[in-house]
C-alpha positions as a LaTeX table, in Angstrom:
\begin{tabular}{lrrr}
\hline
Residue & $x$ (\AA) & $y$ (\AA) & $z$ (\AA) \\
\hline
Met1 & 0.11 & 0.02 & 0.05 \\
Ile2 & 1.42 & 3.74 & $-1.25$ \\
His3 & 1.21 & 6.34 & 1.79 \\
Ile4 & 0.75 & 9.77 & 0.35 \\
Lys5 & 1.81 & 12.53 & 2.65 \\
Thr6 & $-0.14$ & 15.82 & 2.60 \\
Arg7 & 2.21 & 18.60 & 2.53 \\
Glu8 & 3.04 & 18.95 & 6.06 \\
Glu9 & 3.98 & 15.75 & 5.97 \\
Ile10 & 6.11 & 15.82 & 3.59 \\
Glu11 & 8.13 & 19.10 & 5.07 \\
Ile12 & 8.42 & 16.85 & 8.53 \\
Met13 & 10.22 & 14.96 & 6.35 \\
Arg14 & 12.11 & 17.13 & 4.34 \\
Glu15 & 13.77 & 18.03 & 7.79 \\
Ser16 & 15.02 & 14.53 & 8.99 \\
Ala17 & 16.06 & 14.24 & 4.94 \\
Leu18 & 18.72 & 17.12 & 5.32 \\
Ile19 & 19.62 & 16.04 & 8.66 \\
Val20 & 21.13 & 12.99 & 6.70 \\
Ser21 & 22.72 & 15.22 & 4.03 \\
Lys22 & 24.44 & 17.39 & 7.05 \\
Thr23 & 25.41 & 14.61 & 8.13 \\
Leu24 & 27.57 & 13.02 & 5.06 \\
Gly25 & 29.05 & 16.62 & 5.08 \\
Met26 & 30.25 & 16.76 & 8.24 \\
Leu27 & 32.23 & 13.33 & 7.60 \\
Ala28 & 33.33 & 14.56 & 3.56 \\
Lys29 & 35.78 & 16.22 & 5.44 \\
Glu30 & 36.42 & 13.38 & 7.63 \\
Val31 & 36.77 & 10.90 & 4.66 \\
Lys32 & 40.14 & 11.01 & 3.88 \\
Pro33 & 43.63 & 7.51 & 4.18 \\
Gly34 & 43.69 & 6.22 & 6.72 \\
Val35 & 40.88 & 7.05 & 8.60 \\
Thr36 & 38.34 & 4.14 & 9.76 \\
Thr37 & 34.63 & 3.29 & 8.82 \\
Leu38 & 34.32 & 2.79 & 12.26 \\
Tyr39 & 35.39 & 6.02 & 13.52 \\
Leu40 & 32.78 & 7.88 & 11.05 \\
Asp41 & 29.70 & 5.29 & 12.27 \\
Lys42 & 30.75 & 6.74 & 15.77 \\
Leu43 & 30.60 & 10.65 & 14.26 \\
Ala44 & 27.80 & 10.26 & 12.16 \\
Glu45 & 25.60 & 8.47 & 15.48 \\
Asp46 & 26.93 & 11.51 & 17.30 \\
Phe47 & 25.70 & 14.15 & 14.70 \\
Ile48 & 22.63 & 12.84 & 14.39 \\
Arg49 & 21.81 & 12.08 & 18.33 \\
Glu50 & 22.82 & 16.14 & 18.68 \\
Gln51 & 19.80 & 17.42 & 16.21 \\
Gly52 & 17.07 & 15.16 & 18.02 \\
Ala53 & 17.18 & 12.88 & 16.18 \\
Ile54 & 17.65 & 8.84 & 16.37 \\
Pro55 & 19.80 & 6.97 & 13.89 \\
Gly56 & 18.04 & 5.26 & 11.23 \\
Phe57 & 19.61 & 2.50 & 10.52 \\
Leu58 & 20.47 & 1.36 & 14.11 \\
Gly59 & 19.08 & $-1.61$ & 15.18 \\
Leu60 & 16.65 & $-1.23$ & 12.19 \\
Tyr61 & 16.04 & $-5.60$ & 11.15 \\
Asp62 & 19.38 & $-5.41$ & 14.19 \\
Phe63 & 21.83 & $-3.86$ & 11.62 \\
Pro64 & 24.12 & $-2.80$ & 14.65 \\
Asn65 & 26.36 & 0.58 & 13.10 \\
Thr66 & 24.25 & 3.63 & 12.74 \\
Leu67 & 25.82 & 3.80 & 8.77 \\
Cys68 & 26.68 & 1.21 & 5.87 \\
Met69 & 30.02 & 1.64 & 4.85 \\
Ser70 & 30.51 & $-0.09$ & 1.55 \\
Pro71 & 34.15 & 0.64 & 0.84 \\
Asn72 & 35.34 & $-0.41$ & $-3.43$ \\
Ser73 & 33.58 & $-3.53$ & $-4.25$ \\
Gln74 & 31.53 & $-4.35$ & $-1.91$ \\
Val75 & 27.39 & $-2.41$ & $-3.06$ \\
Val76 & 25.59 & $-1.89$ & 0.34 \\
His77 & 25.17 & $-2.84$ & 3.51 \\
Gly78 & 28.85 & $-3.15$ & 4.14 \\
Phe79 & 29.34 & $-3.12$ & 8.00 \\
Pro80 & 32.06 & $-0.46$ & 9.34 \\
Thr81 & 35.18 & $-1.71$ & 10.38 \\
Asn82 & 38.86 & $-1.01$ & 12.48 \\
Glu83 & 40.28 & $-1.17$ & 8.69 \\
Pro84 & 41.80 & 2.35 & 7.50 \\
Leu85 & 40.65 & 3.66 & 4.14 \\
Lys86 & 43.44 & 3.41 & 1.99 \\
Glu87 & 44.28 & 6.30 & $-0.94$ \\
Gly88 & 42.66 & 5.21 & $-4.20$ \\
Asp89 & 39.22 & 3.64 & $-2.23$ \\
Ile90 & 35.99 & 4.47 & $-2.93$ \\
Ile91 & 33.06 & 4.29 & 0.52 \\
Ser92 & 29.65 & 4.32 & 0.01 \\
Ile93 & 28.08 & 5.63 & 2.91 \\
Asp94 & 23.91 & 5.15 & 3.50 \\
Cys95 & 23.14 & 7.17 & 6.16 \\
Gly96 & 19.57 & 7.51 & 7.37 \\
Ala97 & 17.72 & 9.29 & 10.68 \\
Leu98 & 14.29 & 9.55 & 12.39 \\
Lys99 & 12.77 & 12.60 & 13.80 \\
Asn100 & 9.18 & 13.07 & 14.47 \\
Gly101 & 8.43 & 9.72 & 13.39 \\
Phe102 & 9.28 & 10.06 & 9.54 \\
Tyr103 & 12.83 & 8.47 & 8.11 \\
Gly104 & 15.26 & 10.91 & 6.19 \\
Asp105 & 17.42 & 8.46 & 3.66 \\
His106 & 20.02 & 9.04 & 1.33 \\
Ala107 & 23.62 & 7.93 & 0.33 \\
Phe108 & 27.06 & 9.64 & $-1.80$ \\
Thr109 & 29.70 & 7.27 & $-2.73$ \\
Phe110 & 33.24 & 8.90 & $-2.04$ \\
Ala111 & 36.75 & 9.11 & $-3.19$ \\
Val112 & 38.84 & 8.30 & $-1.32$ \\
Gly113 & 42.03 & 10.23 & $-1.80$ \\
Glu114 & 42.57 & 10.20 & $-5.65$ \\
Ile115 & 41.08 & 7.71 & $-7.06$ \\
Asp116 & 42.02 & 6.39 & $-11.21$ \\
Ala117 & 39.52 & 7.76 & $-13.88$ \\
Glu118 & 37.72 & 4.62 & $-15.01$ \\
Thr119 & 36.70 & 4.81 & $-11.02$ \\
Lys120 & 35.44 & 8.56 & $-10.75$ \\
Lys121 & 33.34 & 8.16 & $-14.20$ \\
Leu122 & 31.50 & 5.27 & $-12.43$ \\
Leu123 & 31.02 & 7.16 & $-9.83$ \\
Glu124 & 30.07 & 10.30 & $-11.88$ \\
Val125 & 27.73 & 8.69 & $-14.84$ \\
Thr126 & 26.25 & 6.93 & $-11.93$ \\
Lys127 & 25.47 & 10.40 & $-9.48$ \\
Glu128 & 24.42 & 11.94 & $-13.42$ \\
Ser129 & 21.71 & 8.33 & $-13.66$ \\
Leu130 & 20.23 & 9.68 & $-10.28$ \\
Tyr131 & 19.01 & 13.09 & $-11.84$ \\
Val132 & 17.59 & 11.10 & $-14.35$ \\
Gly133 & 15.69 & 9.12 & $-12.51$ \\
Ile134 & 14.43 & 11.61 & $-10.79$ \\
Arg135 & 13.39 & 13.43 & $-14.00$ \\
Glu136 & 10.94 & 10.83 & $-14.56$ \\
Phe137 & 8.96 & 10.47 & $-10.81$ \\
Lys138 & 6.42 & 12.88 & $-11.52$ \\
Val139 & 2.52 & 12.99 & $-11.73$ \\
Gly140 & 1.25 & 10.65 & $-14.66$ \\
Lys141 & 4.91 & 8.59 & $-15.08$ \\
Arg142 & 5.42 & 4.80 & $-13.77$ \\
Val143 & 7.77 & 2.93 & $-11.71$ \\
Gly144 & 8.96 & 1.82 & $-15.04$ \\
Asp145 & 10.16 & 5.03 & $-16.76$ \\
Val146 & 12.04 & 5.87 & $-13.47$ \\
Gly147 & 13.92 & 2.35 & $-14.35$ \\
Tyr148 & 14.49 & 2.53 & $-17.81$ \\
Ala149 & 15.84 & 5.70 & $-17.22$ \\
Ile150 & 18.53 & 4.62 & $-15.68$ \\
Gln151 & 19.03 & 1.20 & $-17.07$ \\
Asn152 & 19.20 & 2.95 & $-20.50$ \\
Phe153 & 21.29 & 5.97 & $-18.98$ \\
Thr154 & 24.37 & 3.74 & $-17.19$ \\
Glu155 & 23.66 & 0.52 & $-19.65$ \\
Lys156 & 25.24 & 3.18 & $-22.18$ \\
His157 & 28.22 & 3.59 & $-19.88$ \\
Gly158 & 28.47 & $-0.25$ & $-20.18$ \\
Tyr159 & 28.23 & $-0.98$ & $-16.70$ \\
Gly160 & 25.92 & $-2.88$ & $-14.82$ \\
Val161 & 22.90 & $-2.28$ & $-13.00$ \\
Val162 & 22.61 & $-4.38$ & $-10.17$ \\
Arg163 & 18.22 & $-5.95$ & $-9.99$ \\
Glu164 & 18.22 & $-7.34$ & $-6.41$ \\
Leu165 & 18.68 & $-3.89$ & $-4.67$ \\
Val166 & 16.27 & $-1.11$ & $-5.07$ \\
Gly167 & 15.16 & 1.75 & $-4.10$ \\
His168 & 11.87 & 2.12 & $-2.21$ \\
Gly169 & 8.88 & 3.95 & $-1.23$ \\
Leu170 & 9.81 & 6.05 & 2.58 \\
Gly171 & 7.79 & 7.65 & 5.69 \\
Arg172 & 6.23 & 6.54 & 8.70 \\
Lys173 & 8.97 & 3.47 & 7.26 \\
Met174 & 12.03 & 3.38 & 6.26 \\
His175 & 11.10 & 0.98 & 3.63 \\
Glu176 & 7.51 & 1.17 & 2.09 \\
Asp177 & 5.45 & 0.67 & $-0.97$ \\
Pro178 & 6.41 & 1.48 & $-4.16$ \\
Glu179 & 9.72 & $-0.20$ & $-4.24$ \\
Met180 & 11.62 & 1.95 & $-6.91$ \\
Pro181 & 14.32 & $-1.52$ & $-9.48$ \\
Asn182 & 16.82 & 0.95 & $-11.45$ \\
Tyr183 & 16.01 & $-1.31$ & $-14.46$ \\
Gly184 & 12.24 & $-1.18$ & $-16.31$ \\
Arg185 & 9.92 & $-1.27$ & $-19.28$ \\
Arg186 & 7.98 & 2.09 & $-19.50$ \\
Gly187 & 5.20 & 2.63 & $-18.94$ \\
Arg188 & 4.85 & $-0.48$ & $-16.14$ \\
Gly189 & 4.34 & $-0.19$ & $-12.54$ \\
Lys190 & 2.69 & 1.90 & $-10.58$ \\
Lys191 & 1.58 & 4.80 & $-11.28$ \\
Phe192 & 2.84 & 8.27 & $-9.49$ \\
Val193 & 0.52 & 10.60 & $-7.93$ \\
Glu194 & 0.67 & 14.02 & $-6.15$ \\
Gly195 & 2.83 & 13.56 & $-3.17$ \\
Met196 & 3.80 & 10.40 & $-2.69$ \\
Val197 & 7.70 & 10.72 & $-1.49$ \\
Val198 & 10.33 & 7.90 & $-2.09$ \\
Ala199 & 14.04 & 6.71 & $-2.33$ \\
Ile200 & 15.76 & 6.32 & $-5.35$ \\
Glu201 & 18.81 & 4.74 & $-5.22$ \\
Pro202 & 20.91 & 3.47 & $-8.43$ \\
Met203 & 23.00 & 0.84 & $-7.13$ \\
Thr204 & 26.05 & 0.46 & $-10.42$ \\
Asn205 & 28.79 & $-1.95$ & $-11.01$ \\
Met206 & 31.98 & $-1.06$ & $-12.38$ \\
Gly207 & 31.26 & $-4.64$ & $-14.88$ \\
Thr208 & 28.58 & $-7.31$ & $-14.04$ \\
His209 & 25.56 & $-6.46$ & $-12.42$ \\
Lys210 & 25.92 & $-9.96$ & $-10.77$ \\
Ile211 & 26.47 & $-9.66$ & $-7.25$ \\
Arg212 & 26.79 & $-11.80$ & $-3.78$ \\
Gln213 & 26.07 & $-11.83$ & $-0.16$ \\
His214 & 28.14 & $-12.46$ & 1.73 \\
Ser215 & 27.50 & $-15.18$ & 5.04 \\
Asp216 & 26.80 & $-12.29$ & 7.01 \\
Gly217 & 23.58 & $-11.72$ & 6.14 \\
Trp218 & 23.92 & $-8.29$ & 5.43 \\
Thr219 & 27.09 & $-7.30$ & 2.51 \\
Ile220 & 26.86 & $-7.15$ & $-0.55$ \\
Thr221 & 29.01 & $-7.58$ & $-3.07$ \\
Thr222 & 30.14 & $-7.17$ & $-6.63$ \\
Leu223 & 31.02 & $-10.76$ & $-8.28$ \\
Asp224 & 33.47 & $-9.57$ & $-10.12$ \\
Asn225 & 35.13 & $-8.01$ & $-7.59$ \\
Lys226 & 35.19 & $-4.34$ & $-9.58$ \\
Pro227 & 34.04 & $-1.63$ & $-8.01$ \\
Ser228 & 30.31 & $-0.03$ & $-7.35$ \\
Ala229 & 29.00 & 3.21 & $-7.09$ \\
His230 & 25.81 & 4.20 & $-5.01$ \\
Phe231 & 24.13 & 7.54 & $-4.42$ \\
Glu232 & 20.51 & 8.13 & $-3.51$ \\
His233 & 18.49 & 11.38 & $-2.53$ \\
Asp234 & 14.68 & 11.35 & $-1.19$ \\
Val235 & 11.77 & 13.03 & $-3.52$ \\
Ala236 & 8.82 & 14.02 & $-3.19$ \\
Ile237 & 6.28 & 14.65 & $-6.03$ \\
Val238 & 5.17 & 18.60 & $-5.49$ \\
Asn239 & 2.84 & 20.20 & $-8.06$ \\
Gly240 & 2.96 & 17.28 & $-10.19$ \\
Lys241 & 6.57 & 17.53 & $-9.97$ \\
Pro242 & 10.10 & 16.04 & $-8.52$ \\
Glu243 & 11.16 & 17.65 & $-5.74$ \\
Leu244 & 14.53 & 17.41 & $-3.62$ \\
Leu245 & 13.78 & 16.94 & $-0.08$ \\
Ser246 & 17.56 & 15.80 & 0.00 \\
Thr247 & 20.39 & 17.39 & $-0.93$ \\
Phe248 & 24.17 & 17.39 & $-1.50$ \\
Lys249 & 24.92 & 20.36 & $-1.28$ \\
Tyr250 & 26.68 & 20.53 & 2.37 \\
Ile251 & 28.91 & 17.82 & 0.44 \\
Asn252 & 30.30 & 19.92 & $-2.01$ \\
Glu253 & 30.69 & 22.68 & 0.16 \\
Ala254 & 32.80 & 20.72 & 2.17 \\
Leu255 & 34.72 & 19.03 & $-1.24$ \\
Gly256 & 34.52 & 22.16 & $-2.29$ \\
Ile257 & 32.71 & 21.68 & $-5.56$ \\
Val258 & 30.60 & 24.11 & $-7.28$ \\
Thr259 & 26.63 & 22.58 & $-9.31$ \\
Asp260 & 23.94 & 23.81 & $-10.58$ \\
Glu261 & 22.69 & 19.91 & $-10.14$ \\
Glu262 & 20.08 & 19.68 & $-7.86$ \\
Asp263 & 18.31 & 23.90 & $-9.13$ \\
Glu264 & 15.93 & 21.66 & $-11.52$ \\
Phe265 & 14.35 & 20.35 & $-8.79$ \\
Arg266 & 13.36 & 23.61 & $-6.41$ \\
Gln267 & 9.96 & 24.25 & $-5.98$ \\
\hline
\end{tabular}
């Protein structure tokens, strides 16, 4: 069942989403060679609680941490560890926050120091595919339109689109209907209506789209051990069009990046 949000609820959700955005922006300054992901996890938990929110992932489905930390060939759901990040790594950080009864859920893949050109392109294409998909999230379109747009854009660059893991509706629960695959056929699936809120999150592999789940029940890696990237935004349909509730603004400010990539999704 899809839960339509009122304008008031969307504004509450924006607050939760922005807490996650600010958390990722704070972490952007800390992602560097020699830092452990457990250290970053503790920073994030403390920061979220300071904002009057609860870490959205901690304890959810018995997940033991605040952040999903997935380096290099890990796709999603990685555990923070004491292993230091290294120059040339990439690290996908997925974060959630719960405040006033609603969740925010938001992800970004960071470069650790300088990364090679091939991996940098993977990150650029994956992030752009996110916006390609968001453009299709509007009244009258369908789930398959978003998935097709992301898949078509990504596969043109020769990358694999993960099938088993998808975006989702968002609200009082972290995962609501509808599921939002990053692949699909145009004109298929649930039709979008005013007040829907979803998390759109392409997961793109440098090689095969195939993945494997580890024995811990959480960690997902690419089958060929090539790198994977993950970017995610929370998006609402307002006045028939997609409006971002989350933002990469704080990350961009921390990293000195100037971009207008989100401007079209502000009303």
